[in-house]
PDB file of C-alpha atoms and ligand atoms in Angstrom:
ATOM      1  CA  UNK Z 369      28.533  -4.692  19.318  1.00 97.00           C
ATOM      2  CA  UNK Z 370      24.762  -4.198  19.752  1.00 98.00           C
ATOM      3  CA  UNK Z 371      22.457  -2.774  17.640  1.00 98.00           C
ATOM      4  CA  UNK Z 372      18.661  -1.920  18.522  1.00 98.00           C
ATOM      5  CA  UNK Z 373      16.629  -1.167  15.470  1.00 98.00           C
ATOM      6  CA  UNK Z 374      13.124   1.008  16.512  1.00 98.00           C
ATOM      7  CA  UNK Z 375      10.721   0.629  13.421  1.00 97.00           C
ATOM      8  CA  UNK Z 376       7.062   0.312  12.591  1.00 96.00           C
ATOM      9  CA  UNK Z 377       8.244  -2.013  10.406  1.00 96.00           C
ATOM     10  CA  UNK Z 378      10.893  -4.507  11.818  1.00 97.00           C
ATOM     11  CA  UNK Z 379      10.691  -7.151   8.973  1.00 97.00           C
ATOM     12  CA  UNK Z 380      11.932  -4.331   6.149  1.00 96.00           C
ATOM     13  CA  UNK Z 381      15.097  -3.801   8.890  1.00 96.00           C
ATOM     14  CA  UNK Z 382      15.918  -7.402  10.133  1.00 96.00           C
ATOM     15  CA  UNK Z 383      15.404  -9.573   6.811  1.00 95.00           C
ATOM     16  CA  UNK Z 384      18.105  -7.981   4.389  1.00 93.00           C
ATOM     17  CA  UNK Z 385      20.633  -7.967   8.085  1.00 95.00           C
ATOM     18  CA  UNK Z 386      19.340 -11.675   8.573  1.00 95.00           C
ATOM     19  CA  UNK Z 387      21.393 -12.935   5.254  1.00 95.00           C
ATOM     20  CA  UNK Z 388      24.907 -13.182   3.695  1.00 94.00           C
ATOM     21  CA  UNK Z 389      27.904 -11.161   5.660  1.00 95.00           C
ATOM     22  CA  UNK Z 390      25.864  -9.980   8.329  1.00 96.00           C
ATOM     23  CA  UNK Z 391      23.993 -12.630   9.099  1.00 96.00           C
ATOM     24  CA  UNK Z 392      27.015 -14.588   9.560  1.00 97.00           C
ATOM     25  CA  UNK Z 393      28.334 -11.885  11.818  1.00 97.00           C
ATOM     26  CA  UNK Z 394      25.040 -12.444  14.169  1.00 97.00           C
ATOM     27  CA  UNK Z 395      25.668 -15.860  14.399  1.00 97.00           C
ATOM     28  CA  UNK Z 396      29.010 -15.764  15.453  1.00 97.00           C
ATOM     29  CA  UNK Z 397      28.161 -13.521  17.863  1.00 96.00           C
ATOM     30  CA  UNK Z 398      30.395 -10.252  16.749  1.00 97.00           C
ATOM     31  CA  UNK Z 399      27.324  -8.223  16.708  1.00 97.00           C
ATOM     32  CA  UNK Z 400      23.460  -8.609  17.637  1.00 98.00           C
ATOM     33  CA  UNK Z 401      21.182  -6.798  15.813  1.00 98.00           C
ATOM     34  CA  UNK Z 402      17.364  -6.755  16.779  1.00 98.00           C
ATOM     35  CA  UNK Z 403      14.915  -5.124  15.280  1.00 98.00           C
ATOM     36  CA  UNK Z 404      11.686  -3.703  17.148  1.00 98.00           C
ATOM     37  CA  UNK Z 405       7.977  -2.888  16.660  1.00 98.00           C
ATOM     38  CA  UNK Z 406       8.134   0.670  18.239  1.00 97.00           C
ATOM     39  CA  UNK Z 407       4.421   0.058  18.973  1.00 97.00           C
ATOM     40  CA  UNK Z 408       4.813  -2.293  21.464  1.00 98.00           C
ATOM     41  CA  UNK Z 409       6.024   0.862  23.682  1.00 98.00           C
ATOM     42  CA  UNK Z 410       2.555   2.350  22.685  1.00 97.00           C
ATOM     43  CA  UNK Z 411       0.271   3.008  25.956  1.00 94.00           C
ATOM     44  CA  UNK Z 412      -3.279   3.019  24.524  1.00 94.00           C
ATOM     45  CA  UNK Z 413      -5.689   0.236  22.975  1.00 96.00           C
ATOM     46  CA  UNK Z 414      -4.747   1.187  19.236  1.00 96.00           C
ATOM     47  CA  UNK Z 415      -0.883   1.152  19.718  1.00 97.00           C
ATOM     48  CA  UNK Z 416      -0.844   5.143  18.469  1.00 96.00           C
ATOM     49  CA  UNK Z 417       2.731   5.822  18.109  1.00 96.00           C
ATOM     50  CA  UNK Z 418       1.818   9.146  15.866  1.00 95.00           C
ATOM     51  CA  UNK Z 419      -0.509  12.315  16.085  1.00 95.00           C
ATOM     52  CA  UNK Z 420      -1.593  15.361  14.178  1.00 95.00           C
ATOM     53  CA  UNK Z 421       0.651  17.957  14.103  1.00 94.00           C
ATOM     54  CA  UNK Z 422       0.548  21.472  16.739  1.00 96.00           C
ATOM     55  CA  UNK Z 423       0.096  24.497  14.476  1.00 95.00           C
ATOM     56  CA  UNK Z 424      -1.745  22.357  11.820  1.00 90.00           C
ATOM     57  CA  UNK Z 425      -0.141  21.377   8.651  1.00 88.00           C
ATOM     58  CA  UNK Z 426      -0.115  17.552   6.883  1.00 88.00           C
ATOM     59  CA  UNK Z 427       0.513  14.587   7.521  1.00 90.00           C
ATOM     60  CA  UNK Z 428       1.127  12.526  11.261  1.00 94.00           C
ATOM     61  CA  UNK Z 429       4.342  13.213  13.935  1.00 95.00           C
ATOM     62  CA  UNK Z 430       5.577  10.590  15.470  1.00 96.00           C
ATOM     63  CA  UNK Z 431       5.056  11.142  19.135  1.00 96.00           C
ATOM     64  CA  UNK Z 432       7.284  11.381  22.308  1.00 97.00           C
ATOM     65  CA  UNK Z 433       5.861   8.622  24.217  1.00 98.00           C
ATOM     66  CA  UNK Z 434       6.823   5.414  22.813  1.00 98.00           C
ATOM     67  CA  UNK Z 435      10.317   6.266  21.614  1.00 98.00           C
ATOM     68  CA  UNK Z 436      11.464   7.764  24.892  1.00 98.00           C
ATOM     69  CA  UNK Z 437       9.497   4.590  26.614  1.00 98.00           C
ATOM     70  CA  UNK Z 438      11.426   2.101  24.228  1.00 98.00           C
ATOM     71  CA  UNK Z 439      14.935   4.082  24.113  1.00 98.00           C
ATOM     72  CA  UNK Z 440      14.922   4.234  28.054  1.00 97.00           C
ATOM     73  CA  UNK Z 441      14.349   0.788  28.461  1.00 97.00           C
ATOM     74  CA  UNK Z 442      17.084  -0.516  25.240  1.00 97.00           C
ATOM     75  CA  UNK Z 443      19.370   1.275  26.787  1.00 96.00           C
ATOM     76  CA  UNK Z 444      18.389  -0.211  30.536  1.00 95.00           C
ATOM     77  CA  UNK Z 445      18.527  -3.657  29.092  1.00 96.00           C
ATOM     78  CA  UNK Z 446      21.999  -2.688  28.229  1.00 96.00           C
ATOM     79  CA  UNK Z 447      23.525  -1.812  31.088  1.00 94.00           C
ATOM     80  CA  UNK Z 448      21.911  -4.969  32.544  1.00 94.00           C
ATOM     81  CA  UNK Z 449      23.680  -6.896  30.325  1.00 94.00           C
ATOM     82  CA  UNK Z 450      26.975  -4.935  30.742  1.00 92.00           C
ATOM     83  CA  UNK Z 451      26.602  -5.418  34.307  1.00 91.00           C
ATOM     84  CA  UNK Z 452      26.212  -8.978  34.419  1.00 92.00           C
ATOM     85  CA  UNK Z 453      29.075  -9.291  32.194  1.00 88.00           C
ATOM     86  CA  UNK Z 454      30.777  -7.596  34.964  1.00 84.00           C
ATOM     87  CA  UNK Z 455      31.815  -5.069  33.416  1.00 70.00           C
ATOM     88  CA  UNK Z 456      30.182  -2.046  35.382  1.00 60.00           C
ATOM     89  CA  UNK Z 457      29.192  -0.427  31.973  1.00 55.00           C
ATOM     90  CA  UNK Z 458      32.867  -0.261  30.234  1.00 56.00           C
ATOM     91  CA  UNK Z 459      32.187  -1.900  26.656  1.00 53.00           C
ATOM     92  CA  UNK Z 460      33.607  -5.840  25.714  1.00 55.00           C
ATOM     93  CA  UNK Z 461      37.019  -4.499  24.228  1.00 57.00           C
ATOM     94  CA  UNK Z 462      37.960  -2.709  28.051  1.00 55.00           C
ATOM     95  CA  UNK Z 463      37.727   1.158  26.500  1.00 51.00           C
ATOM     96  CA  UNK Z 464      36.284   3.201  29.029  1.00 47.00           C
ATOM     97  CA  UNK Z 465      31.812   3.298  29.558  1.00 56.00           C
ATOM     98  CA  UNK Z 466      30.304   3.343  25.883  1.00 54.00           C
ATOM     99  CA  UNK Z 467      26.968   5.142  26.204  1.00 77.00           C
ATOM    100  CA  UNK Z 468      24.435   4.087  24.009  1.00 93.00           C
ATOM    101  CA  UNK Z 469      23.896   6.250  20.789  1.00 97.00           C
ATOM    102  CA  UNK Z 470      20.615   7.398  19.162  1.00 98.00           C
ATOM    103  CA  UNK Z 471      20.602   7.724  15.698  1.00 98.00           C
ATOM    104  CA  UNK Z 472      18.125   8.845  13.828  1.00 98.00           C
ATOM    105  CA  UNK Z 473      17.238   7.829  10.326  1.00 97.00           C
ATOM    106  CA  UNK Z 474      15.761  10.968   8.187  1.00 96.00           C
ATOM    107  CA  UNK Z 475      16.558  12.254   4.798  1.00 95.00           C
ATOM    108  CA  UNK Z 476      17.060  15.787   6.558  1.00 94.00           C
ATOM    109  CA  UNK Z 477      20.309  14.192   8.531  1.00 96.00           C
ATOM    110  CA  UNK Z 478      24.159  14.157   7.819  1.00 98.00           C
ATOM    111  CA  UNK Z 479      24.687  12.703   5.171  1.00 98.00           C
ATOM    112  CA  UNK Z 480      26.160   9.268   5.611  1.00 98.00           C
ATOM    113  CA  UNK Z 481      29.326   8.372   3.753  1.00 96.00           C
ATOM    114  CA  UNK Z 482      32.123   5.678   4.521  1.00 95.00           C
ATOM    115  CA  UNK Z 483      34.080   7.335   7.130  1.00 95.00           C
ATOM    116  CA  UNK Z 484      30.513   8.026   9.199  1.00 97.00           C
ATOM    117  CA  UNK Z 485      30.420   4.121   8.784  1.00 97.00           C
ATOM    118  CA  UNK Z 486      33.790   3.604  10.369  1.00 96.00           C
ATOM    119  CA  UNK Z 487      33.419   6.200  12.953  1.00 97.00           C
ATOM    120  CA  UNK Z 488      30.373   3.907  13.836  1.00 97.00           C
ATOM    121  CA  UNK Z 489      32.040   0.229  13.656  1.00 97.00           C
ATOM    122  CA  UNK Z 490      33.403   0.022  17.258  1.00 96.00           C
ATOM    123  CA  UNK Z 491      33.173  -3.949  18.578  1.00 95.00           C
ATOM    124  CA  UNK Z 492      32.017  -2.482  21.904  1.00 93.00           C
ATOM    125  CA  UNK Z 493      29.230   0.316  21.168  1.00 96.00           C
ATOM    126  CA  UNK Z 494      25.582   0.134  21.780  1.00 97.00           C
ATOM    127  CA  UNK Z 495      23.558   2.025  18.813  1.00 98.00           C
ATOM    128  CA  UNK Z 496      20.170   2.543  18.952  1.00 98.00           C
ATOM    129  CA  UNK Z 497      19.005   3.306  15.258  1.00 98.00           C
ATOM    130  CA  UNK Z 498      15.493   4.922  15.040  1.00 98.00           C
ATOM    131  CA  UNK Z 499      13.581   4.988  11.853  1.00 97.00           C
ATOM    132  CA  UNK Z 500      11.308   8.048  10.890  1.00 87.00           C
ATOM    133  CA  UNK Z 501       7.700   7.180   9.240  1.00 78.00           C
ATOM    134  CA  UNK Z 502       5.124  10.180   8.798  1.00 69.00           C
ATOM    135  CA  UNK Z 503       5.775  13.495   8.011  1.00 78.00           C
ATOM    136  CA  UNK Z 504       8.714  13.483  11.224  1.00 88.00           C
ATOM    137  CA  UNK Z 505       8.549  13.049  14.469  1.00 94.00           C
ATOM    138  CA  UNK Z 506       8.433  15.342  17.548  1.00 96.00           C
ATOM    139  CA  UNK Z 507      11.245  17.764  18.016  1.00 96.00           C
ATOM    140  CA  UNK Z 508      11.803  16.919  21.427  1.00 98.00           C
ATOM    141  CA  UNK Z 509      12.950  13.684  20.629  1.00 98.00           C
ATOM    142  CA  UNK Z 510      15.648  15.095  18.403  1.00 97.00           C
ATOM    143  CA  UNK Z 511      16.652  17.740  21.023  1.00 98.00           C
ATOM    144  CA  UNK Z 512      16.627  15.296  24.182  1.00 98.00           C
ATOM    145  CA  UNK Z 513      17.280  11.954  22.723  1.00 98.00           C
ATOM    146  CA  UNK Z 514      19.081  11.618  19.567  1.00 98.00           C
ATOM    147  CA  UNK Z 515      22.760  12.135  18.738  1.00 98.00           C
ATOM    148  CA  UNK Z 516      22.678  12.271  15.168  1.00 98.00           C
ATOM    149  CA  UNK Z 517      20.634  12.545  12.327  1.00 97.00           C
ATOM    150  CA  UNK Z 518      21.554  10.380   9.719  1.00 98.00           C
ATOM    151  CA  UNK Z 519      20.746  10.726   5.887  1.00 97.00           C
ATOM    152  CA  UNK Z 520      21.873   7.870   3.124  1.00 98.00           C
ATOM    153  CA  UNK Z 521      21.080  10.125   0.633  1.00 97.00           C
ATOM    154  CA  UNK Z 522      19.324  12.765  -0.864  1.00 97.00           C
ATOM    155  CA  UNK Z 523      16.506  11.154  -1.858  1.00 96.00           C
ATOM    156  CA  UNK Z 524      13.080  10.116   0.244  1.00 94.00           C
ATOM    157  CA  UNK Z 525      12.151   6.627   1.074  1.00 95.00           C
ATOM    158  CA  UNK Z 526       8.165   5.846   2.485  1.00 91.00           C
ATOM    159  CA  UNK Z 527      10.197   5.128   5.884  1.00 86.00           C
ATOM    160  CA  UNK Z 528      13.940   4.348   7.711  1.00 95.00           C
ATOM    161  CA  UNK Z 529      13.892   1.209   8.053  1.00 97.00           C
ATOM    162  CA  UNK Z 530      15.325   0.620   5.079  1.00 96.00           C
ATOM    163  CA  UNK Z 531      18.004   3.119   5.341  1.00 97.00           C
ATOM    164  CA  UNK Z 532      18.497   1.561   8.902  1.00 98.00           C
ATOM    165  CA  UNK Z 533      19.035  -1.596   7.118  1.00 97.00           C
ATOM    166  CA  UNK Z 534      21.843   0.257   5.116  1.00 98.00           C
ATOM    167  CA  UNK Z 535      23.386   2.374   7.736  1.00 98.00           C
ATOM    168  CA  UNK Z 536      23.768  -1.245   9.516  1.00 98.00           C
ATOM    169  CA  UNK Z 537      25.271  -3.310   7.218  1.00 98.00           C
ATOM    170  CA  UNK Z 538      28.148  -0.549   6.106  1.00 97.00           C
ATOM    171  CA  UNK Z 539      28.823  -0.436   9.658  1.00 98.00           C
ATOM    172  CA  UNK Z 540      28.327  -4.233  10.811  1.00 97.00           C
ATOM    173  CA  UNK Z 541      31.078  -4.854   8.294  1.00 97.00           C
ATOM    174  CA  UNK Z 542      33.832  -2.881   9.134  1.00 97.00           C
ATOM    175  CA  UNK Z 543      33.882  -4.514  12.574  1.00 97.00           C
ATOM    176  CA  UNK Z 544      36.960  -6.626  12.853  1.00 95.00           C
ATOM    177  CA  UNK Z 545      36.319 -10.574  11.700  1.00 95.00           C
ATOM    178  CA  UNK Z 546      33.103  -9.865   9.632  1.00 96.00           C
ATOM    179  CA  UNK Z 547      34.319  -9.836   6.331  1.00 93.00           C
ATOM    180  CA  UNK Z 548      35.885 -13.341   5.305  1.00 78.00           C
ATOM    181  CA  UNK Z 549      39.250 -11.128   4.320  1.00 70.00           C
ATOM    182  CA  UNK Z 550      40.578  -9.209   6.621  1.00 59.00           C
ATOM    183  CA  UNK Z 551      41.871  -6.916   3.955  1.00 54.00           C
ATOM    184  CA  UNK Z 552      38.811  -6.479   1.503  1.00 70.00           C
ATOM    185  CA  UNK Z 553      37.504  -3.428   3.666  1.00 74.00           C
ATOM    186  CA  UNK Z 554      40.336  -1.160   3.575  1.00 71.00           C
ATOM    187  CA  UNK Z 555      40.403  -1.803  -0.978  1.00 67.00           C
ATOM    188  CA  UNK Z 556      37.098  -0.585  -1.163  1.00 77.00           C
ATOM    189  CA  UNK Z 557      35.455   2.038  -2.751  1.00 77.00           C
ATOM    190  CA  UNK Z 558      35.497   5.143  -0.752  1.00 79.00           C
ATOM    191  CA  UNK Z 559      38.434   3.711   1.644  1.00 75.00           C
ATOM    192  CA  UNK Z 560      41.323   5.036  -0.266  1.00 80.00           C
ATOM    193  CA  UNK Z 561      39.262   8.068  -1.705  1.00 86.00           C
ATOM    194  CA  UNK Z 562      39.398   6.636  -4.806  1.00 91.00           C
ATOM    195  CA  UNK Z 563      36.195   4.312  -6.554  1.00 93.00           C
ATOM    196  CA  UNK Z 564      37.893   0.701  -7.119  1.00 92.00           C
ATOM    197  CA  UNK Z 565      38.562  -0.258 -10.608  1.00 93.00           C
ATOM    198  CA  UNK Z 566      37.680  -3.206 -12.715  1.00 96.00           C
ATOM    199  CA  UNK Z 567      37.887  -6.868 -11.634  1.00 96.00           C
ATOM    200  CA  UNK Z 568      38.339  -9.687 -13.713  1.00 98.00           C
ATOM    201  CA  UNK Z 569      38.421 -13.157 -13.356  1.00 98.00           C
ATOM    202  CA  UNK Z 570      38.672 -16.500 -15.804  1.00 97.00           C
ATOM    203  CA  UNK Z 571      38.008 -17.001 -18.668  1.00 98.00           C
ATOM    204  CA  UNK Z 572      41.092 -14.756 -19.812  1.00 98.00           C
ATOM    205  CA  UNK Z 573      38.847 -14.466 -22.813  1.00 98.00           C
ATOM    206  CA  UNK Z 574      34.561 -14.143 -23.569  1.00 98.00           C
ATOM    207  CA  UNK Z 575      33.320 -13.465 -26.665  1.00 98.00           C
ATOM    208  CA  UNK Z 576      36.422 -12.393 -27.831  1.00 98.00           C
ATOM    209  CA  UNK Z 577      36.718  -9.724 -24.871  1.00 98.00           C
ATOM    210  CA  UNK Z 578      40.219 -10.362 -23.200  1.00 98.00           C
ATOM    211  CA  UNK Z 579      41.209  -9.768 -19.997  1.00 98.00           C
ATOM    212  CA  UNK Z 580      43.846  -6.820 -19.969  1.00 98.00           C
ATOM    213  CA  UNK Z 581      47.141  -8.464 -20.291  1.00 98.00           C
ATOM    214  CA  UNK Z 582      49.589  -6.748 -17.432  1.00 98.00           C
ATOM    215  CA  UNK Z 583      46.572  -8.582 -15.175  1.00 98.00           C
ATOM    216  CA  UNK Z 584      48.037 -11.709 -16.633  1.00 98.00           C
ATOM    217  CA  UNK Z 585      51.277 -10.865 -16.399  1.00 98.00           C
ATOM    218  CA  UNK Z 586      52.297 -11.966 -13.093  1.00 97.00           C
ATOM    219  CA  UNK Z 587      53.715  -8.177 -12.329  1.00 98.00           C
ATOM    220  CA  UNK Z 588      52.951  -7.117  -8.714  1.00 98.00           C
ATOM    221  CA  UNK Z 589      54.282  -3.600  -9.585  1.00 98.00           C
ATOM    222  CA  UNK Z 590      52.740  -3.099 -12.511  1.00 98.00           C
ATOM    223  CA  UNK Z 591      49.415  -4.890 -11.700  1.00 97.00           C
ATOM    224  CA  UNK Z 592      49.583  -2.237  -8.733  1.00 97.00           C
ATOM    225  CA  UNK Z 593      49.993   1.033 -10.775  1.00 98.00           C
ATOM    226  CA  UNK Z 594      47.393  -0.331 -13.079  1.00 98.00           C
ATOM    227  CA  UNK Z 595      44.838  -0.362 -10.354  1.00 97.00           C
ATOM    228  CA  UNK Z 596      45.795   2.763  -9.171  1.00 96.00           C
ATOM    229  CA  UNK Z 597      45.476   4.438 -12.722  1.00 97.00           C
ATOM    230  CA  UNK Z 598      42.427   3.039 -13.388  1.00 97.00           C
ATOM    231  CA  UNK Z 599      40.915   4.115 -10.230  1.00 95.00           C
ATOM    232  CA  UNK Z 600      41.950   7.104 -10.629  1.00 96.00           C
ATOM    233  CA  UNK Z 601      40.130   7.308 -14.240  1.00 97.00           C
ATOM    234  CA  UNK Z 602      37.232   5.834 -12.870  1.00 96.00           C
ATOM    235  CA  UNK Z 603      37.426   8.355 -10.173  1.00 96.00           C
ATOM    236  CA  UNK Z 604      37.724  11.025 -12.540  1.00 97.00           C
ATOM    237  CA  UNK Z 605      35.046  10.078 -14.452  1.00 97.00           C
ATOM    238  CA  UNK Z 606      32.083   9.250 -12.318  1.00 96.00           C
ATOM    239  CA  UNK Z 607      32.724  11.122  -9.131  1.00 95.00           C
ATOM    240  CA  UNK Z 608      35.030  14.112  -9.676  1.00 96.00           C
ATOM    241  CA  UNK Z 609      34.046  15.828  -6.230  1.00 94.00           C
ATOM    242  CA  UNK Z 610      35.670  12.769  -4.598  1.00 92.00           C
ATOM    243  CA  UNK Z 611      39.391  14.090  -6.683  1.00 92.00           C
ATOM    244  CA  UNK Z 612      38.364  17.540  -5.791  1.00 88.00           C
ATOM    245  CA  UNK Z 613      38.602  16.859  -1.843  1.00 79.00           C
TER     246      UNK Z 613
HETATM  247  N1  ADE T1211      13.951   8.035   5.657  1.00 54.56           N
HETATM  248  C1  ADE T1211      13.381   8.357   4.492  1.00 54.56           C
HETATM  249  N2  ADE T1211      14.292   8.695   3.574  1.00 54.56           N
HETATM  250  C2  ADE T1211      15.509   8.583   4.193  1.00 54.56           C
HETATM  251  C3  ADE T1211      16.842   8.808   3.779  1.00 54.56           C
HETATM  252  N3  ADE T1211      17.153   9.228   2.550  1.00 54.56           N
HETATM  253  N4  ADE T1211      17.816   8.598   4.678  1.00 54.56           N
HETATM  254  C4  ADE T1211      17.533   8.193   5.935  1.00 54.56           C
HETATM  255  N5  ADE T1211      16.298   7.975   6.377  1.00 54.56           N
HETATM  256  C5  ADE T1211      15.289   8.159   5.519  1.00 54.56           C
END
């Protein structure tokens, strides 16, 4: 998998995917993940990669330009690259041609959940992940360019790069081999529908707190239903909408 991050400000995207998980993922090679300055796609002395809007209002747009400059050539590179891999476009794991996607990072997107993420994780895609700054950016790069609009929540940062930097590592790892144990993605929260329970782990006792005793108990069946009923309460408790779908 490829991803090509398109930010003002490529440090907030690429430091937090640079460490732990992910950054193990990059260097064994299941994914690579660069993130660029958009203004090195800019045309004029002062890099301008935003303007005042039409119609007058606040604030700067982010303009055409430089974002259909810099997608159009990512997504050149990439074929390149697919090419010389001999494979005539089709993606590393033989499905058939994987065009590359345009996503683009806005608090006025769909908002992303877990499932969006594993829609997303495919070992052979090519995602382009573009990161809003200003007040928005030029329509016509949402009508002609991008295939999504992506929101991590309903809240508003100062820009996407750090909700790039999010979107990324949900996705990065659910590909297959990132995560040390194969089967700690599908027990997470959100997977099953349900938010994961407690954890515990030695001492059996702190401060007088004890560790429940069926997780002591060597029980599979009963350590099982004991999960299950306390994700459930959990569930019930913090996120009832998730029970109510
Ligand atoms: N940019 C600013 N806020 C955002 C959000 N909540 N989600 C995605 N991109 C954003």
């Amino acid at each position: 998998m490829r991803i090509d991050i398109l930010t003002l400000f490529p440090a907030v995207a690429a430091i937090p995917l640079g460490e732990s998980m992910i950054g193990k993922a990059q260097q064994r090679g299941l994914v690579t993940i660069q993130a660029h300055n958009l203004r090195d796609w800019a045309r004029d002395k002062h890099r301008t990669t935003d303007d005042a809007p039409y119609g007058g209002s606040q604030g700067m747009v982010m303009k055409c330009e430089p974002v259909f400059a810099a997608v159009e050539e990512l997504r050149a590179q990439e074929l390149e690259r697919r090419m010389a891999n001999g494979s005539d476009g089709a993606s590393a794991d033989g499905s058939p041609q994987v065009t590359s996607r345009v996503l683009y990072m806005t608090p006025g997107g769909r908002r992303f959940d877990q499932k969006m993420a594993a829609e997303h994780a495919l070992p052979g895609a090519h995602l382009i992940v573009l990161c809003g700054h200003y007040e928005g950016i030029d329509q016509r790069i949402i009508d002609h360019l991008v295939d999504d609009e992506i929101s991590i929540g309903d809240y508003v940062l100062t820009n996407g790069a750090l909700a790039a930097a999010v979107f990324v590592d949900a996705v990065v790892r659910l590909l297959p081999g990132v995560l040390g144990d194969e089967n700690s993605a599908p027990d997470d929260s959100f997977a099953s529908g349900l938010i994961e329970g407690p954890q515990y782990t030695r001492p059996a006792e702190f401060r007088g707190w004890r560790v429940p005793e069926v997780l002591l108990s060597g029980n599979h069946g009963a350590i099982a239903r004991w999960r299950r009923e306390q994700a459930m309460e959990k569930t019930r408790r913090v996120r009832p909408d998730l029970l109510a779908e």
